[in-house]
Tab-separated table of C-alpha atoms in Angstrom:
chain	number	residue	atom	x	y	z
A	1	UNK	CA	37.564	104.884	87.015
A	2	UNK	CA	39.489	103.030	89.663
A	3	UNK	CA	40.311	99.910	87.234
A	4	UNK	CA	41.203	102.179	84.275
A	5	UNK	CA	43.866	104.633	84.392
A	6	UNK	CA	42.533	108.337	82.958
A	7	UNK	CA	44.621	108.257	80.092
A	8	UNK	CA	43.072	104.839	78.614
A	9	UNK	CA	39.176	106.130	79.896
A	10	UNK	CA	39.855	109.200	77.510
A	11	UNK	CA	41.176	107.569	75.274
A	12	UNK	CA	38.112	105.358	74.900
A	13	UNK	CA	35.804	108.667	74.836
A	14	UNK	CA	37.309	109.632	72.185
A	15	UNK	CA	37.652	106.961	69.978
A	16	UNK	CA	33.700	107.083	70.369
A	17	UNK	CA	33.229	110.431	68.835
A	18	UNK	CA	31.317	111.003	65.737
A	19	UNK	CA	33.918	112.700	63.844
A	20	UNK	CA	37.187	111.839	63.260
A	21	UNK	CA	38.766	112.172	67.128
A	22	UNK	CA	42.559	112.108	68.032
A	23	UNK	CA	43.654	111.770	71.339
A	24	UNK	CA	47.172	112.905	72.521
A	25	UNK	CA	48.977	112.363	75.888
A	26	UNK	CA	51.887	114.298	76.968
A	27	UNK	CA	54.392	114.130	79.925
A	28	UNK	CA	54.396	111.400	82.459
A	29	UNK	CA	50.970	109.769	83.916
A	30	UNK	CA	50.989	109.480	87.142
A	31	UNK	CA	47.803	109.392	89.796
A	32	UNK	CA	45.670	112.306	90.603
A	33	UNK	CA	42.711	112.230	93.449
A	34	UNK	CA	39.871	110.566	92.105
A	35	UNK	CA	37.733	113.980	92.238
A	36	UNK	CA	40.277	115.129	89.282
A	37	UNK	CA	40.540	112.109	87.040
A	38	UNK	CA	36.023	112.173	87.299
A	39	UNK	CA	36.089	115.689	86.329
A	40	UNK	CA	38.433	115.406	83.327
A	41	UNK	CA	36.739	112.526	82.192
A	42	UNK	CA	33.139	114.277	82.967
A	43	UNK	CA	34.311	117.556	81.060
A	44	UNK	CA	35.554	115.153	78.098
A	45	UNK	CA	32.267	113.158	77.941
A	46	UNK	CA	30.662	116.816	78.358
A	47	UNK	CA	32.904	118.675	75.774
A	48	UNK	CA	32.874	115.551	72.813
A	49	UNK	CA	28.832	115.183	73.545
A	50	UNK	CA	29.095	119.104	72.160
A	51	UNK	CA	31.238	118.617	69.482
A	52	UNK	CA	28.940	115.626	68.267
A	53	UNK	CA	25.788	117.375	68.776
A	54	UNK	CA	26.456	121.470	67.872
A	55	UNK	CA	29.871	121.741	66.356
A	56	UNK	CA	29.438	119.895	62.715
A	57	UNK	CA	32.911	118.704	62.623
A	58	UNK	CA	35.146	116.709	60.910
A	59	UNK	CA	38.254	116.533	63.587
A	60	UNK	CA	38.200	116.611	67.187
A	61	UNK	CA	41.592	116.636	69.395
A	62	UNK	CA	41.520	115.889	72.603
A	63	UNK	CA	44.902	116.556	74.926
A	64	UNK	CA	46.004	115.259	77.898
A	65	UNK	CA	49.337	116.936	79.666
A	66	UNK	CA	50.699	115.798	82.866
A	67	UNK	CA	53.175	118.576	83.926
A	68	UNK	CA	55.055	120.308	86.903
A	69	UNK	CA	51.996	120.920	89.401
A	70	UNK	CA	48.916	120.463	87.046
A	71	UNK	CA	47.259	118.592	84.581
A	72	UNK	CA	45.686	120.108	81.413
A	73	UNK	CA	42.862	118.844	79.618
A	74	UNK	CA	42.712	120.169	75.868
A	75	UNK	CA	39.624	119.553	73.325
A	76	UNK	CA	39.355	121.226	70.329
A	77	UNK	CA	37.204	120.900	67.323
A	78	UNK	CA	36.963	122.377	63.783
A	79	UNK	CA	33.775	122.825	63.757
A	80	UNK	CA	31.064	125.788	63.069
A	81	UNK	CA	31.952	127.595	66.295
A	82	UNK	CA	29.938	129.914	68.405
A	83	UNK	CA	30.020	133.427	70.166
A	84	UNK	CA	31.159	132.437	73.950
A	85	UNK	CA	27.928	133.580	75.947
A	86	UNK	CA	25.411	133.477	73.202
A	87	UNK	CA	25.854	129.502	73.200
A	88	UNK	CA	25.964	126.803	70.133
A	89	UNK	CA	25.195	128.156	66.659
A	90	UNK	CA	21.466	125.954	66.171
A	91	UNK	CA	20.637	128.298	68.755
A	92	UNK	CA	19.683	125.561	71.660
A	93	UNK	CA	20.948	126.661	75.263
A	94	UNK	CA	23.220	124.412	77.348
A	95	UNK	CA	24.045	124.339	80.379
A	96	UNK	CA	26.885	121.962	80.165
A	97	UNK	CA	29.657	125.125	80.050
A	98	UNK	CA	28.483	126.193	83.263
A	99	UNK	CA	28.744	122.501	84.595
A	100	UNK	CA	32.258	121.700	83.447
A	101	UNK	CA	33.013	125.477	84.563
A	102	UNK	CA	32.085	124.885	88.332
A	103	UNK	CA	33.306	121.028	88.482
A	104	UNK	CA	37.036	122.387	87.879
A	105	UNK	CA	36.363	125.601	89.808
A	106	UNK	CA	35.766	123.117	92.719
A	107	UNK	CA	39.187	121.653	92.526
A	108	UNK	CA	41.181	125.064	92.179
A	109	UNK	CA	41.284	124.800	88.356
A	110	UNK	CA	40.290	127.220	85.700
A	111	UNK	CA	38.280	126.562	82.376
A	112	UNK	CA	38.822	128.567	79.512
A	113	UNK	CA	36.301	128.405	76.000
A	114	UNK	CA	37.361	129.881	72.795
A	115	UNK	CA	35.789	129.651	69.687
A	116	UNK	CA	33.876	132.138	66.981
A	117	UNK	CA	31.243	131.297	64.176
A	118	UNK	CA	33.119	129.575	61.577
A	119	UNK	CA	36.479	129.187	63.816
A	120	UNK	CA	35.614	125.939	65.857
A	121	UNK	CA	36.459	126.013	69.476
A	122	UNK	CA	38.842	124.958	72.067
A	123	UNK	CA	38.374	124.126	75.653
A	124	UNK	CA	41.335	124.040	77.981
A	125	UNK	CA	40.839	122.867	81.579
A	126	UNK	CA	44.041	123.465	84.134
A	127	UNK	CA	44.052	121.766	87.798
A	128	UNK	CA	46.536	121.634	89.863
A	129	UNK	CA	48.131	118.481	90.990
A	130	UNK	CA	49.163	118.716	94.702
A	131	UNK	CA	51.586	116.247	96.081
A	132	UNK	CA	51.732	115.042	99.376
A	133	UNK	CA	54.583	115.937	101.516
A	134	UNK	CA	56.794	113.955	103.517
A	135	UNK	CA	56.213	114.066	107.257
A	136	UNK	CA	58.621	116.525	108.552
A	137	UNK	CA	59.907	113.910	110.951
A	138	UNK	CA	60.695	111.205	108.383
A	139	UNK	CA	59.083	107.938	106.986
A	140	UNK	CA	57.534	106.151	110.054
A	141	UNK	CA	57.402	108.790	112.513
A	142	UNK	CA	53.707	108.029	113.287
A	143	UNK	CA	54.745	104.932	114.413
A	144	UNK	CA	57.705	106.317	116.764
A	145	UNK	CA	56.335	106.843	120.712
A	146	UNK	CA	57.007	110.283	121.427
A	147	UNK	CA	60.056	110.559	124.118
A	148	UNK	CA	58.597	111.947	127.726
C-alpha cells in the first residue's frame, strides 16, 4: 500500500473482477492513515471476492468519494441478491460481512449492506477522515525553549 496510492490499488481490484467492474473516484485524493486505506482495500478485495463467488453478476461498481471529513467506499452489484442475515442465495455462510463490519467499526466508521433476492446489493462503508491540527502555538513551537 505505501508505493500505491488507494485510488490506483482499487482500481486494480477491480479491473480483476469476473464481471464487468467499473470503478469511479470522486472528490479530491488526498492521504488517509494507513489503517484506513488497508481496510478499504481489504473490504474491496472482501466485497468483489462476493460478488465473483455468490452474486452471478454481470456489472459491479465500485466508488470511491473523498469528501468533507470522511471517505466512502461504495460497491454495488446486479446480481441475484440475498436477505441481509440469512447470507448469499447458494446458501453457504460467510463470515466476511462480519469481518468488513468490525474492521471499519474499529476506525469509527459504519458499514451498511443492502440487497434482496433478485435486487443485487450494495455495500457502503463511511470513515471519517480526521485531520491533524495545527499546534496551538504555531509551526515550530516544539522547537522554541520555553521562557523561565
Amino acid at each position: 500500500m505505501e508505493d500505491t496510492p488507494l485510488p490506483e490499488a482499487l482500481r486494480r481490484v477491480t479491473a480483476r473482477t469476473a464481471p464487468t467492474a467499473a470503478f469511479r473516484l470522486d472528490g479530491e485524493p488526498r492521504a488517509l492513515p494507513v489503517e484506513t486505506e488497508v481496510a478499504l482495500l481489504r473490504l474491496t478485495q472482501e466485497a468483489l471476492a462476493n460478488v465473483t463467488r455468490h452474486a452471478r453478476a454481470e456489472h459491479a461498481a465500485v466508488t470511491l468519494s473523498y469528501l468533507d471529513g470522511e471517505v466512502t467506499l461504495d460497491i454495488y452489484d446486479d446480481g441475484v441478491g440475498f436477505t441481509p442475515g440469512r447470507g448469499p442465495a447458494d446458501g453457504r455462510r460467510t463470515f466476511g460481512l462480519h469481518g468488513m463490519r468490525e474492521r471499519i467499526a474499529e476506525l469509527g466508521g459504519t458499514l451498511t449492506v443492502e440487497s434482496a433476492p433478485g435486487e443485487g446489493t450494495a455495500v457502503a462503508a463511511t470513515v471519517p477522515v480526521r485531520t491533524a491540527a495545527p499546534s496551538p502555538a504555531g509551526p515550530g513551537a516544539a522547537d522554541t525553549p520555553e521562557a523561565a
